[in-house]
CSV table of C-alpha atoms in Angstrom, one decimal:
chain,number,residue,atom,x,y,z
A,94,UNK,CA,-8.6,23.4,2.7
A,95,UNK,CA,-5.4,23.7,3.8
A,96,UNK,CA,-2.7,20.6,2.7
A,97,UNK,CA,-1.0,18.3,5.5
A,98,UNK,CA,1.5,15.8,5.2
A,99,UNK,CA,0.9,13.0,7.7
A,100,UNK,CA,3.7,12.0,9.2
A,101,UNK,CA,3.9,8.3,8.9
A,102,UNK,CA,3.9,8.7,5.5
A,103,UNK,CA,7.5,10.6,5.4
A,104,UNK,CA,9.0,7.5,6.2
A,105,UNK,CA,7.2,5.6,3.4
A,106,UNK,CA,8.3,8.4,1.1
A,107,UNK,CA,11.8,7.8,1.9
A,108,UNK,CA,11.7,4.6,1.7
A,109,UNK,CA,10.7,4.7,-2.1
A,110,UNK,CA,8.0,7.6,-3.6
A,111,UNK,CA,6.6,4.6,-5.9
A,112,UNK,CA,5.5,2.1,-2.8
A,113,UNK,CA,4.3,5.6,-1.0
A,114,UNK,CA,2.5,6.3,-4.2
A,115,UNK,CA,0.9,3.2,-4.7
A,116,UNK,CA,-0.1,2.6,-0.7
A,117,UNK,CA,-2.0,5.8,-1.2
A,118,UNK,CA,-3.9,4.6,-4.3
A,119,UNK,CA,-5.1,1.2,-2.7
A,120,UNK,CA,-5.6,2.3,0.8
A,121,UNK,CA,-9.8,2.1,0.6
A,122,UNK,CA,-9.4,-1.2,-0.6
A,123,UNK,CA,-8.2,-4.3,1.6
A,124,UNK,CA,-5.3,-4.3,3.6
A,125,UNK,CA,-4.5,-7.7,2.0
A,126,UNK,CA,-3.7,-6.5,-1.3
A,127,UNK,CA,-1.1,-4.5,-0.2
A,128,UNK,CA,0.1,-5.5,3.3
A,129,UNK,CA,3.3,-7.9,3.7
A,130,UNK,CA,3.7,-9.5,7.1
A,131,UNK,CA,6.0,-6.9,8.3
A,132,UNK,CA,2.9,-4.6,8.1
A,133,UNK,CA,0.2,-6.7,9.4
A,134,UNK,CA,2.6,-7.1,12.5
A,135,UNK,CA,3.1,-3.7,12.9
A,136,UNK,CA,-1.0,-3.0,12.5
A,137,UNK,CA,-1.9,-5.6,15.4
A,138,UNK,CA,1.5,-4.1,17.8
A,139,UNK,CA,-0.2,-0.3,17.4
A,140,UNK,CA,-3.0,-1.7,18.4
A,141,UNK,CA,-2.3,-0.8,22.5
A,142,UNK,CA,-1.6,2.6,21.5
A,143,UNK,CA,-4.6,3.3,19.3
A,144,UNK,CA,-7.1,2.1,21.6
A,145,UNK,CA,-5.1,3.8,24.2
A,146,UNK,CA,-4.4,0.5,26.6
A,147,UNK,CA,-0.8,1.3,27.0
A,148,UNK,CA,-1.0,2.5,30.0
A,149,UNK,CA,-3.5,4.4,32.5
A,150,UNK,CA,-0.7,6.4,34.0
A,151,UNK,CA,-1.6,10.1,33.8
A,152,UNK,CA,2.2,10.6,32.9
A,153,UNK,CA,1.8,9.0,29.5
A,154,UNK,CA,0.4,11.1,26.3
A,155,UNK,CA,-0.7,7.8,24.5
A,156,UNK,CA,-1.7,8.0,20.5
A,157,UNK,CA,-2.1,11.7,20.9
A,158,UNK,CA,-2.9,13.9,17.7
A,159,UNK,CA,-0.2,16.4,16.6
A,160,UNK,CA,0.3,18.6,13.9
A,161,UNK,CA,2.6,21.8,13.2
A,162,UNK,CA,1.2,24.2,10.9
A,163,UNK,CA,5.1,25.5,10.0
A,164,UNK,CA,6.0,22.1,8.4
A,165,UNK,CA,2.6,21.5,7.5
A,166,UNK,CA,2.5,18.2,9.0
A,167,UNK,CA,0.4,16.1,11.6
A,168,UNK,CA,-0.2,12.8,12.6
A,169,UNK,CA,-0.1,10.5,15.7
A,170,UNK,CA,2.7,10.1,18.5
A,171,UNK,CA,3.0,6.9,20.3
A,172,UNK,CA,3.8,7.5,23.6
A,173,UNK,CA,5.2,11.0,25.2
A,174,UNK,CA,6.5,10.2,29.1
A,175,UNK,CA,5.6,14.2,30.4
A,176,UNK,CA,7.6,12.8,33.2
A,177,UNK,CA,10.8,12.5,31.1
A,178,UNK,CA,9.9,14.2,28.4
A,179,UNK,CA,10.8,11.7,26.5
A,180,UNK,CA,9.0,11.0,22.8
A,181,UNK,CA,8.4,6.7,21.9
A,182,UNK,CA,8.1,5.6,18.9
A,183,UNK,CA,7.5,1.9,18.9
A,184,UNK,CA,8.3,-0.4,16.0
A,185,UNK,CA,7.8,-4.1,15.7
A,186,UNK,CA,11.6,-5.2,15.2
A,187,UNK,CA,14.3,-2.7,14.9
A,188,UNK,CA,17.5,-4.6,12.7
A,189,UNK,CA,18.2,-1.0,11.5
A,190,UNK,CA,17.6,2.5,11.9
A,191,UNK,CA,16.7,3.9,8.9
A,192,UNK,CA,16.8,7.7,8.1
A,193,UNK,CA,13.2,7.5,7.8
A,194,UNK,CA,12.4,6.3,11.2
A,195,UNK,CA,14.3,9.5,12.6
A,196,UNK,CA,12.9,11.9,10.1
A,197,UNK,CA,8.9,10.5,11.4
A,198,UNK,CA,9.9,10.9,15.7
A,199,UNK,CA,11.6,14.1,14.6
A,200,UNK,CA,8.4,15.5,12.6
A,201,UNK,CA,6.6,14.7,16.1
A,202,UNK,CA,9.5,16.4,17.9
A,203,UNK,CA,8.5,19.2,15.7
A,204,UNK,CA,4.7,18.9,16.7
A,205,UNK,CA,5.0,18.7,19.9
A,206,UNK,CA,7.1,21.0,20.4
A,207,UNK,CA,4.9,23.5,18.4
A,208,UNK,CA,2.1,22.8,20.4
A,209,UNK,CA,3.8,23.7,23.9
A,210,UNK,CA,5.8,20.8,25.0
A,211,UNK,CA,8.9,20.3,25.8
A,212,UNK,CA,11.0,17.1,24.4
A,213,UNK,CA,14.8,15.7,26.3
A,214,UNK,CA,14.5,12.5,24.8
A,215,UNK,CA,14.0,10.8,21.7
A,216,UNK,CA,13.6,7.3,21.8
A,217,UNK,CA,12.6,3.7,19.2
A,218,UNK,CA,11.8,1.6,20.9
A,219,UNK,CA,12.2,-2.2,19.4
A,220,UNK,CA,9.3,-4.3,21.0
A,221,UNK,CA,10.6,-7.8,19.7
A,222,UNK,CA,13.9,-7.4,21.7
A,223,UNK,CA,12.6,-4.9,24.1
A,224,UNK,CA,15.7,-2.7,22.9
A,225,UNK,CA,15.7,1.5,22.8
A,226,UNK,CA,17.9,3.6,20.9
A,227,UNK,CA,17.7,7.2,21.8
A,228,UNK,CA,17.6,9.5,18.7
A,229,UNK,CA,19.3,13.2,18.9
A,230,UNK,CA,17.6,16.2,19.0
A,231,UNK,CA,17.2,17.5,15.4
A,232,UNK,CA,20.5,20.3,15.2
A,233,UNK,CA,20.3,23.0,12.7
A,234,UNK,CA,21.7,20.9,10.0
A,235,UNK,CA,19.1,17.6,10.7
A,236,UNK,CA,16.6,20.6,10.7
A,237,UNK,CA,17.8,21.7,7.1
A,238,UNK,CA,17.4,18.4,6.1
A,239,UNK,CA,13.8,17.9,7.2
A,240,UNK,CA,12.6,21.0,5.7
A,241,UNK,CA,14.1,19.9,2.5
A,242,UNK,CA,12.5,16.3,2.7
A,243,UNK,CA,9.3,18.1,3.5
A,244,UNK,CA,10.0,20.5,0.3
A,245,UNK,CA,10.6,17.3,-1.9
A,246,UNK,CA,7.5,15.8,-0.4
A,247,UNK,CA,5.2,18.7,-1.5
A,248,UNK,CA,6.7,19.2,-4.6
A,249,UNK,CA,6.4,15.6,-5.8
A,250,UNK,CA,5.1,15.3,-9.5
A,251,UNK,CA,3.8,11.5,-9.3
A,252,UNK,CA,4.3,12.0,-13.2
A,253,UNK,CA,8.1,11.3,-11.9
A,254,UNK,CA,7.2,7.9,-11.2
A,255,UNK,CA,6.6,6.5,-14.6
A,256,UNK,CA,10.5,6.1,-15.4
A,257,UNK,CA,10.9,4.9,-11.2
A,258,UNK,CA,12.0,1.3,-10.8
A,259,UNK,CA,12.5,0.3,-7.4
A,260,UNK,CA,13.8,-3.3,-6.7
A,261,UNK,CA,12.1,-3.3,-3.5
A,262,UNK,CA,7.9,-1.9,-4.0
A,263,UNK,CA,8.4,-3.4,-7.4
A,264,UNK,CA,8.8,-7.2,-5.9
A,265,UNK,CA,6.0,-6.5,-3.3
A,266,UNK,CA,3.3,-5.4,-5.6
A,267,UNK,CA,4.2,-7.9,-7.9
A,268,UNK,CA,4.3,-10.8,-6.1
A,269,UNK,CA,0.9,-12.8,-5.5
């Protein structure tokens, strides 16, 4: 069986290997053990696009699957306008916009694209404040840069992570 990196975890894994890591290892269990607020948010605001209630407008690709067997990567997309051909990623309250909220719509740039459509636009979307900030099309150099994320990603040793102390998964998993 072939190996694929889901999408939504690329953004995790730049936010800090060791939270990615330890996600991974208690995802069977509860989503209270591991969950902060900012996640149970985000859970109930996908909520529209998993069960496909964004819209019934034939223009929208809602919660599709992608994948792109040259990165080796696949996931979910949000919303894709075929109109526009513009690709949505919502998020829950955008204060900043983090590396790793480019890197995950451009991995769907890169899977949509693979599988036959065309992409203008790239767009988070901030539901609290209804806000959009349109995202460029990966260059050559953004497109260096994902590959070599991507390499990182596969070549992880979790062994790595024994010496890893990270001010920020460290607080959450240890607070009660």
């Amino acid at each position: 069986m072939e190996f694929f990196i889901q999408i939504s975890k690329i953004n995790d894994f730049l936010y800090c290997p060791k939270s990615l890591y330890l996600h991974c290892m208690y995802e069977d269990f509860s989503e209270a053990l591991f969950h902060n607020e900012p996640q149970i948010k985000g859970k109930i605001n996908h909520k529209v696009i998993d069960k496909k209630i964004y819209s019934t407008a034939k223009r929208f690709l809602i919660g599709a699957n992608v994948y792109s067997q040259k990165y080796r990567i696949c996931g979910k997309i949000d919303i894709y306008d075929k109109e526009t051909q513009t690709l949505i990623e919502r998020k829950t309250k955008i204060k900043k916009i983090y590396e790793g909220y480019k890197y995950q719509l451009c991995a769907q740039y890169f899977c949509l694209t693979e599988m036959g459509y065309f992409v203008k636009k790239l767009i988070l979307r901030s539901l609290q404040d209804n806000k959009n900030y349109e995202i460029s099309i990966p260059t050559q150099k953004k497109i260096i840069e994902f590959e070599k994320i991507i390499q990182k990603i596969l070549s992880f040793n979790p062994q790595e992570l024994l010496n890893h102390h990270c001010p920020k998964c460290d607080k959450s998993f240890m607070d009660p």
